[in-house]
Coordinates of C-alpha atoms and ligand atoms in Angstrom, one line a residue:
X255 CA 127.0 94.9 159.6
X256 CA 130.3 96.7 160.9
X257 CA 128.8 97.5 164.3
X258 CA 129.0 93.8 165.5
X259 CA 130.7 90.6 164.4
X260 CA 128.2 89.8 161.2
X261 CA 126.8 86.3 161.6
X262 CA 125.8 83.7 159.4
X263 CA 123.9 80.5 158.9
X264 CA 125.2 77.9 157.0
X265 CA 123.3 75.0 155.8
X266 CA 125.0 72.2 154.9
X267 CA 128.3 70.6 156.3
X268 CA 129.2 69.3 152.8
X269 CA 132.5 70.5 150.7
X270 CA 130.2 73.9 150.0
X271 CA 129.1 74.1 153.6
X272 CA 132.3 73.8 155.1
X273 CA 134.2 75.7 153.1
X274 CA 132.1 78.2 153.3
X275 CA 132.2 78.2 157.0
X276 CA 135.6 78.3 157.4
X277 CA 136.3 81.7 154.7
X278 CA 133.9 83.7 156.2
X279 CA 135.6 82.8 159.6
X280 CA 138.6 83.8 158.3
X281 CA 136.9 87.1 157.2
X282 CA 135.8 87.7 160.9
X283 CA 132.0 86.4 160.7
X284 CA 130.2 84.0 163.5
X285 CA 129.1 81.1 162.1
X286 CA 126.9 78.5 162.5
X287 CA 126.8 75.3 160.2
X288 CA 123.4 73.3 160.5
X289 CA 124.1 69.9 159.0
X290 CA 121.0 67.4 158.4
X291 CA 122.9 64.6 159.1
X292 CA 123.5 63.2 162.8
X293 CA 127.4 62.8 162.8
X294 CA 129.9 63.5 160.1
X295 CA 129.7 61.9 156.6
X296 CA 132.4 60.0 155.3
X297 CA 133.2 58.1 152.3
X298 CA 132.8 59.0 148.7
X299 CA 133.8 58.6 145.3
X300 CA 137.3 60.3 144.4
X301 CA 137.2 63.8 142.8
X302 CA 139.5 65.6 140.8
X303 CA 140.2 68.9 142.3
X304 CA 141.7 71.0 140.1
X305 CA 141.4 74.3 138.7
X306 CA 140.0 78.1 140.4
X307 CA 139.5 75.4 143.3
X308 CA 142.8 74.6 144.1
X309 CA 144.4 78.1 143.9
X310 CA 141.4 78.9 146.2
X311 CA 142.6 75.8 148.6
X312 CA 146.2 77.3 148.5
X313 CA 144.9 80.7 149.8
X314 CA 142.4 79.1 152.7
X315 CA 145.7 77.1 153.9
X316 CA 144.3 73.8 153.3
X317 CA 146.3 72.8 150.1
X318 CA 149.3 70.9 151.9
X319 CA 146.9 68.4 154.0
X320 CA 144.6 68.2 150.9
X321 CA 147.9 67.1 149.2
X322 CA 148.4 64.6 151.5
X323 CA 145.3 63.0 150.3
X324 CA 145.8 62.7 146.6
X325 CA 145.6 59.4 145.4
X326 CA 146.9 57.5 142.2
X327 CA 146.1 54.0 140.7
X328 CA 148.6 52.0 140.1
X329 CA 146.6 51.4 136.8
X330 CA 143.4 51.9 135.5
X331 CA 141.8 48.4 133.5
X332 CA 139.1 48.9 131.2
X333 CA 137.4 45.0 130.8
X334 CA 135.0 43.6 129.0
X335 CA 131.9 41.7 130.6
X336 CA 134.0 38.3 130.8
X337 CA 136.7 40.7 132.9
X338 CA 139.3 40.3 130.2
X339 CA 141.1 43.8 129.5
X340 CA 140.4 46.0 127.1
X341 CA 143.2 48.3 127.6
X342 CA 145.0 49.4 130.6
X343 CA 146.5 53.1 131.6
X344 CA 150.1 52.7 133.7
X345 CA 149.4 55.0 136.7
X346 CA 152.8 57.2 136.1
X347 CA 150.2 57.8 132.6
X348 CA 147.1 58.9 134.7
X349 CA 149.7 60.9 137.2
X350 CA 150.7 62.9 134.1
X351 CA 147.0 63.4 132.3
X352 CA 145.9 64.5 136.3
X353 CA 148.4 67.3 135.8
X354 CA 150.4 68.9 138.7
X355 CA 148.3 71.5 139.7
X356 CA 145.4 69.0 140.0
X357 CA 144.4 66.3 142.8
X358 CA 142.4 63.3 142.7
X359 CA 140.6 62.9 146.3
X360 CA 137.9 61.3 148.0
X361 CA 135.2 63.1 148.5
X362 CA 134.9 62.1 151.8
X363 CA 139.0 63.6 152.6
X364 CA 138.3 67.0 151.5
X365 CA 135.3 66.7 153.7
X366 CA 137.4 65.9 156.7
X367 CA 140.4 68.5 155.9
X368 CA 138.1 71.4 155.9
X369 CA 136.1 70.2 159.0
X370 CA 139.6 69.9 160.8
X371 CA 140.5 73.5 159.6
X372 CA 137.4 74.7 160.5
X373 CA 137.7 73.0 163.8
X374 CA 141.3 73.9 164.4
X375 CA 140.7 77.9 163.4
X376 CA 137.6 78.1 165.6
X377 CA 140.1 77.0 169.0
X378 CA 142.6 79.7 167.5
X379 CA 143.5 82.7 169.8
X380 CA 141.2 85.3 169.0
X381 CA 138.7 83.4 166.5
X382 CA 135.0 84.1 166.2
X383 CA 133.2 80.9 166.9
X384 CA 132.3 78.5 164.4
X385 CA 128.9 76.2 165.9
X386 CA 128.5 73.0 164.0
X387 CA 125.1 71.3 164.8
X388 CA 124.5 67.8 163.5
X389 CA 121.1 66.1 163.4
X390 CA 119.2 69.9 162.4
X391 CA 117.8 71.6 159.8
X392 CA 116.3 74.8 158.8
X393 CA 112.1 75.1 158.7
X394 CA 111.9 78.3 158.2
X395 CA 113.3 81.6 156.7
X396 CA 112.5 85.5 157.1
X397 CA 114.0 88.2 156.3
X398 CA 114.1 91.7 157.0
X399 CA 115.8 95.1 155.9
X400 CA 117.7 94.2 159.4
X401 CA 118.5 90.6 159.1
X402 CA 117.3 87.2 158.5
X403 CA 115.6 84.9 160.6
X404 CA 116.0 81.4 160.5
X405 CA 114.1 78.7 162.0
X406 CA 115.5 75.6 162.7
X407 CA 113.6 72.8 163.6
X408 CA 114.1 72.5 167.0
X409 CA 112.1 75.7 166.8
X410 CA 114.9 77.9 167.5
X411 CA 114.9 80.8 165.6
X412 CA 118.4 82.2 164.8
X413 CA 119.3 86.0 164.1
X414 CA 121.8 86.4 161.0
X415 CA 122.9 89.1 158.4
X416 CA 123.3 86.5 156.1
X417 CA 121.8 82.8 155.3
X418 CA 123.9 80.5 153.2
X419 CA 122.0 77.5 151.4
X420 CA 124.7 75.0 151.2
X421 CA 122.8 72.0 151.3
X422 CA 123.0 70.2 148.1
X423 CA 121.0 69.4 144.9
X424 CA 117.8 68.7 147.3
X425 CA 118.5 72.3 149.0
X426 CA 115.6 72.8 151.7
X427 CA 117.1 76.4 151.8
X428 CA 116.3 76.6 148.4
X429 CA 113.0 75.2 148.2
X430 CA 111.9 77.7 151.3
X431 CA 113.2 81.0 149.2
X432 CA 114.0 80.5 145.3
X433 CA 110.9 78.0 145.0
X434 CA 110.0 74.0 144.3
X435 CA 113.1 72.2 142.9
X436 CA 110.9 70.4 140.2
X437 CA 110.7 73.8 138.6
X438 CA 114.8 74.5 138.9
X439 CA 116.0 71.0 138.3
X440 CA 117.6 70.0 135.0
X441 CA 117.7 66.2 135.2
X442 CA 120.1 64.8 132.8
X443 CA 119.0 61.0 132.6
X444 CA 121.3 59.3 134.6
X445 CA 122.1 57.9 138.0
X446 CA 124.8 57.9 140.1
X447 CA 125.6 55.4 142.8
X448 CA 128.5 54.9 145.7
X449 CA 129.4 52.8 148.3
X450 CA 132.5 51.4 150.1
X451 CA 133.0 47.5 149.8
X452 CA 134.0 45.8 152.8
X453 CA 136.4 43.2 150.1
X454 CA 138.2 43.8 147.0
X455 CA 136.2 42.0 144.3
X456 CA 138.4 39.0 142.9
X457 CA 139.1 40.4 139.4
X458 CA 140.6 43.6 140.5
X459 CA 144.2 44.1 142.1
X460 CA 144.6 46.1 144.8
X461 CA 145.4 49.9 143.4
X462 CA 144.3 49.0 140.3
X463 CA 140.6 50.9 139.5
X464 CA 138.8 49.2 137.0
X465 CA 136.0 49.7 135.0
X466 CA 132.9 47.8 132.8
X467 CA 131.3 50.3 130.9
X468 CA 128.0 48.3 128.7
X469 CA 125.0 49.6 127.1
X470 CA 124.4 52.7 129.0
X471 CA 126.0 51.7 132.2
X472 CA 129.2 51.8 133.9
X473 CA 130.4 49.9 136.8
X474 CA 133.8 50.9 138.2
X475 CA 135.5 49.5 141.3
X476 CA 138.6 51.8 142.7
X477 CA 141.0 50.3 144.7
X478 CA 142.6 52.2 147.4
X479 CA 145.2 49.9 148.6
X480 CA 144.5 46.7 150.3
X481 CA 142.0 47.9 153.1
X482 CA 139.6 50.1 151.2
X483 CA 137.5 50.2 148.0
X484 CA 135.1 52.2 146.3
X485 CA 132.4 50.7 143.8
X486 CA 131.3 53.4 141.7
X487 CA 127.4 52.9 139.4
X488 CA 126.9 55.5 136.4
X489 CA 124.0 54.7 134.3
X490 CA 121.1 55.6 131.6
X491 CA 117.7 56.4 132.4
X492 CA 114.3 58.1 131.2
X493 CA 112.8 58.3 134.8
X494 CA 115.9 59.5 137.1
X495 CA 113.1 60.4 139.7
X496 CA 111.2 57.1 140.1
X497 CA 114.7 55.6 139.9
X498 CA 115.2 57.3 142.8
X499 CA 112.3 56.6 144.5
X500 CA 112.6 53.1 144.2
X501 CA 116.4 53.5 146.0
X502 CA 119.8 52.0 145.8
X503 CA 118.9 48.1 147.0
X504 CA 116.1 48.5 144.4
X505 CA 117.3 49.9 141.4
X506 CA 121.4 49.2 141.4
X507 CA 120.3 45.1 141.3
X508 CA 117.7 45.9 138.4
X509 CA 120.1 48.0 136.3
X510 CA 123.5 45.7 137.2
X511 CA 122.1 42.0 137.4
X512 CA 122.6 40.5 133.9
X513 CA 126.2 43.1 134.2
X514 CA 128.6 40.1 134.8
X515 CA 132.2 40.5 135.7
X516 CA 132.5 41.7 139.1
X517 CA 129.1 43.1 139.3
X518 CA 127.3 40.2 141.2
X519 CA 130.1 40.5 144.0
X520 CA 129.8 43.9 144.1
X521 CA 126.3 43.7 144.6
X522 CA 126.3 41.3 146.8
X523 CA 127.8 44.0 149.3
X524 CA 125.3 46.3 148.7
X525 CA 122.6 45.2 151.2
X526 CA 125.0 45.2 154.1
X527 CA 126.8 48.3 153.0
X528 CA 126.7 51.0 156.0
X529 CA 125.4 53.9 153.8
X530 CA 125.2 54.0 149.9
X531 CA 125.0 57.6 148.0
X532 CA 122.5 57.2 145.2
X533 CA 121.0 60.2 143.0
X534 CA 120.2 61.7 139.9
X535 CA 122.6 63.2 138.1
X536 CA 120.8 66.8 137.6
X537 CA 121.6 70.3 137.4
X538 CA 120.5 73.9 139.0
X539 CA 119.3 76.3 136.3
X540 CA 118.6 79.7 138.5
X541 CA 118.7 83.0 136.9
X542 CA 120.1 84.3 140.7
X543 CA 121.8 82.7 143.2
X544 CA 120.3 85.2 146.1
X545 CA 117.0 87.1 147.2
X546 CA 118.4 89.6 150.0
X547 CA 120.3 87.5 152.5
X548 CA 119.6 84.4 151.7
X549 CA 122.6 82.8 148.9
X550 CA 122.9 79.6 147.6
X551 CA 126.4 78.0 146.8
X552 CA 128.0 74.7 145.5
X553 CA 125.5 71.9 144.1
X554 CA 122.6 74.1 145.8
X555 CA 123.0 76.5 143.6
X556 CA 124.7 75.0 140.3
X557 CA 125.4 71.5 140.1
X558 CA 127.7 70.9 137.2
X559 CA 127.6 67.4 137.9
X560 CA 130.2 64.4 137.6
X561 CA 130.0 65.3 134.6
X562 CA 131.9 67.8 134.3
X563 CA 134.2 66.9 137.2
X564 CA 134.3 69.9 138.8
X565 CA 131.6 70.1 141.3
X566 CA 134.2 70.5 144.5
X567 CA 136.4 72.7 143.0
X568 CA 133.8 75.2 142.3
X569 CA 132.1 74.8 145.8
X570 CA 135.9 75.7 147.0
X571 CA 136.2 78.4 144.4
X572 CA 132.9 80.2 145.0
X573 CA 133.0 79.7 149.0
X574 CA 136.5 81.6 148.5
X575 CA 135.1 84.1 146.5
X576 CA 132.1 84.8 148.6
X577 CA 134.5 85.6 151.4
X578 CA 136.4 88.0 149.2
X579 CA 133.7 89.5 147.9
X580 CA 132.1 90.0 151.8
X581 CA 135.5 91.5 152.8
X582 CA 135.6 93.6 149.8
X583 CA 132.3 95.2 151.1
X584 CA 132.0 94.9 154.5
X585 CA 128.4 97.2 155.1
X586 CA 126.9 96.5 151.2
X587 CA 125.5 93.2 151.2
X588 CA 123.9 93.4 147.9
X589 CA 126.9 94.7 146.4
X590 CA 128.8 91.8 147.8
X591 CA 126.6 89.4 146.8
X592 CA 126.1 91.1 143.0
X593 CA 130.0 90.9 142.2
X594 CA 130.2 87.3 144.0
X595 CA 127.8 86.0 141.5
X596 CA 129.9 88.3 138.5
X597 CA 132.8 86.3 139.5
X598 CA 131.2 82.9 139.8
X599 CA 128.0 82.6 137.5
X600 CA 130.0 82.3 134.2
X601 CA 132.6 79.5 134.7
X602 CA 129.6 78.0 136.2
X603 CA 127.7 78.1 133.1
X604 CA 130.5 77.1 131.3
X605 CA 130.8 73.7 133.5
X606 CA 127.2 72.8 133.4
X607 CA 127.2 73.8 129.7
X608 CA 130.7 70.9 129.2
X609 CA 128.3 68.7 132.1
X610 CA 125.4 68.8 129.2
X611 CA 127.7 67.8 126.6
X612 CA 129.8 65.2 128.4
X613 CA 126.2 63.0 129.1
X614 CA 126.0 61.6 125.9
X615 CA 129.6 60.2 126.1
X616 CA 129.5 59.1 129.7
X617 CA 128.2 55.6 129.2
X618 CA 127.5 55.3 125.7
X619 CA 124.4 52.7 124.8
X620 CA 125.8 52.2 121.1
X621 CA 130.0 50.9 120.3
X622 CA 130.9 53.7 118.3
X623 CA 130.6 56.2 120.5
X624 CA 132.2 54.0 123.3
X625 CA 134.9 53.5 121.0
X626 CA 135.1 56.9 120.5
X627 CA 134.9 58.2 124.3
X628 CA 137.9 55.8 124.9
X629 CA 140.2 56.7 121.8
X630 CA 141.9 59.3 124.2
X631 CA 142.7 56.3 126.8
X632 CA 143.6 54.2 124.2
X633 CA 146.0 56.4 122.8
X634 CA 147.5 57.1 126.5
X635 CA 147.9 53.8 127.2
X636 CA 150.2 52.8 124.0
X637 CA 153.7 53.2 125.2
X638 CA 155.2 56.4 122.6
X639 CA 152.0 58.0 124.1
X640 CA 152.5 57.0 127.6
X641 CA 156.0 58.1 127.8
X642 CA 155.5 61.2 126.0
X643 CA 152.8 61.9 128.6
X644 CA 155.3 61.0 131.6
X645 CA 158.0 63.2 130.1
X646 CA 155.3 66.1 130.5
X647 CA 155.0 65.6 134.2
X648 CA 158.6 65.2 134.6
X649 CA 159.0 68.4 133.0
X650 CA 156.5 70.3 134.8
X651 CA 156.8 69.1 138.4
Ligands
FAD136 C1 129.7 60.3 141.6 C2 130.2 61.8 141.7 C3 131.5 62.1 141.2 C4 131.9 63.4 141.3 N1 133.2 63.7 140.8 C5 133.6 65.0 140.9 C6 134.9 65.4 140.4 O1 135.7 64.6 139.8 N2 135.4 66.6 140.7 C7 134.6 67.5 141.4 O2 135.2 68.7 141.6 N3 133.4 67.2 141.8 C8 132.8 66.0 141.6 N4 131.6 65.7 142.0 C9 130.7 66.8 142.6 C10 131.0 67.1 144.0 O3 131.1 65.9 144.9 C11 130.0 68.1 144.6 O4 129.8 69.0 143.6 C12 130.7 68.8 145.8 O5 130.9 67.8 146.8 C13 129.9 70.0 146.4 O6 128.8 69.5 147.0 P1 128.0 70.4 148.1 O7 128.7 70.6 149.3 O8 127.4 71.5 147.4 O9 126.7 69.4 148.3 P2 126.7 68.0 149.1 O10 127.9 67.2 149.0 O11 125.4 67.3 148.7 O12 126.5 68.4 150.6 C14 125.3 69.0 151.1 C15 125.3 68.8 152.6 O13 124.1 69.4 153.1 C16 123.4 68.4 154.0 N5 122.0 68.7 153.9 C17 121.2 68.4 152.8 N6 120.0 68.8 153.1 C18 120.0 69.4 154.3 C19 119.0 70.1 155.1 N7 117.8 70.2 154.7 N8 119.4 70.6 156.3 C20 120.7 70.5 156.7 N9 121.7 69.9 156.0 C21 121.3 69.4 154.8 C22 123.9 67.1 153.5 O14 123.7 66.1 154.4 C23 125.3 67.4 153.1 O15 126.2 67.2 154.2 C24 131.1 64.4 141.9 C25 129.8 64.1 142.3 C26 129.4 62.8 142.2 C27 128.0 62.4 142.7

């Protein structure tokens, strides 16, 4: 690999992707990112990125505009179906229980801060190129002792030492070289479903996020000032696959219709919403995350799931260690890729195994255990609690 500049392929120009895209760049590879997708995604639930992810942020440089991003309700309501509330968390509370080495940010933002590194690194004096190509994916993959071949389908082939599968819980990368994802997948029963709403549902206040959460479903509506808001859908199922067959305008309406509160609004918005994230809520189970060159990273290759909340922290994490690891040993590959996964693989398994246990308690079907799965809230929100809580930030920021 030393002789030339390596190269590498990366599919995917999610959190993973890009991430990815821009370590290895700063390690000295040419990259290319293949992104299905015709323009840039935006939008997005918000994340909590926290954790092995945001040390990693600090050292790719992208932790102050990341920063920039975080967000904070000015309260979080939990209602009941007739909208009254429940209880109600003061947002110096959730600022506190967030932590201070811990941000809450859309999806969507960290997207854009590492495409604008990426970008911005790329036009730096000196930089390998970074090629991002929208609207393409990869058909085709072989390998050699040499190098990997990869196919795109535009039927150009592309020569890299290393392919990168970073292309999400339906990972074509995958399917091509680990196998079908029917035999990987570890569905977990539930659905998840996003979209911005053009209005603020009457019932919520701007920055306030709010939440319904009824016999096995959750509805939550997050206010991001007065110009933008996020409805969020969590819920129960037996058949996450046919649910997702049937598709966002079919099922959301059948699982939310008799929901009351602000469900019928938010509905309502769905049909003319501009694009709608809707999936199962599964997770990877691989014994490796790479055959030769080929490597799989963030939801590709794990999943933990909402969950366990830590899905972009890890893609960060493991994209940073990957580079690590690749500068680490810059002519052994397999050596490289053996102490990457070392590194990664068990707070992986430790997430997915939290991910596993957290289901049950998501959106609980029966009182009790909603009751129970709120006592922490509850107790935030009672004022000794709540200024105890604040006192903590105060003393650790
Ligand atoms: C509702 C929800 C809440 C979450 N909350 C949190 C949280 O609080 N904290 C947290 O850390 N994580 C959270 N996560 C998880 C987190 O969003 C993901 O784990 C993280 O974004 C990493 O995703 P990724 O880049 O691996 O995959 P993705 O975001 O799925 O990106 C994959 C990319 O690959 C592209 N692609 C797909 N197929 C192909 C193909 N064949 N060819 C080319 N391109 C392709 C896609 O268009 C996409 O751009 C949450 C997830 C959900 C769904």
């Amino acid at each position: 690999m030393n002789a030339h500049r390596p190269r590498t392929v990366v599919v995917g120009a999610g959190i993973a992707g890009l991430s990815t895209a821009l370590r290895l760049n700063q390690a000295g590879w040419e990259v290319l990112v293949i992104e299905r997708s015709p323009s840039r995604r935006s939008g997005g639930y918000a994340v909590t990125f926290a954790g092995a992810g945001y040390d990693a942020a600090g050292r790719m440089g992208i932790l102050p505009e990341l920063t920039t991003r975080h967000i904070i309700p000015d309260r979080m309501d939990y209602v009941r179906p007739d909208g009254r509330t429940r209880f109600s968390v003061p947002g110096p509370t959730v600022r506190a229980m967030v932590g201070d080495r811990a941000l809450n940010v859309l999806r969507g933002d960290i997207e854009d801060v590492l495409y604008q590194a990426v970008t911005d690194q790329a036009s730096g004096q000196g930089s390998s190129p970074v090629q991002i190509r929208f609207g393409t994916t990869v058909v085709g993959v072989e390998q050699d002792p040499d190098g990997v071949d990869v196919t795109l389908d535009d039927g150009t082939i592309y020569r890299a030492d290393l392919l990168v599968g970073a292309d999400g819980l339906h990972s074509a990368t995958r399917r091509l070289v680990f196998g079908p994802e029917d035999d990987l997948r570890l569905d977990l029963n539930h659905m998840a479903g996003v979209f911005f709403l053009d209005t603020l549902p009457d019932g919520v206040e701007p920055g306030v996020t709010a939440s319904l959460t009824d016999t096995g479903r959750t509805l939550a509506v997050v206010s991001l000032g007065a110009d933008r808001a996020v409805a969020f859908f969590g819920y129960r199922t037996e058949r996450p696959m046919d649910e997702l067959a049937d598709g966002p305008q079919v099922a959301l309406p059948r699982a939310y219709g008799d929901m009351g509160w602000v469900a019928p609004d938010v509905l309502a918005q769905l049909a003319g919403a501009e694009s709608v994230y809707f999936d199962t809520i599964s997770q990877m189970v691989l014994d490796r995350w790479s055959r030769g060159r080929v490597v799989l990273l963030g939801d590709a290759a794990w999943c933990v799931t909402l969950f366990a909340g830590y899905g972009s922290s890890l893609a960060v994490a493991g994209a940073d260690a990957l580079g690590a690891a690749l500068e680490r040993h810059p002519d052994d590959l397999p050596a490289a890729l053996h102490e990457w996964e070392a590194e990664i693989r068990p707070e992986a398994e430790r997430k997915q195994k939290l991910g596993r246990q957290i289901k049950g308690l998501y959106a609980p079907a029966d009182p009790f255990r909603l009751w129970l799965r709120d006592l922490p809230l509850r107790l935030a929100s009672y004022r000794p609690v709540s200024a105890l809580l604040q006192r903590r930030l105060q003393l650790t920021s």
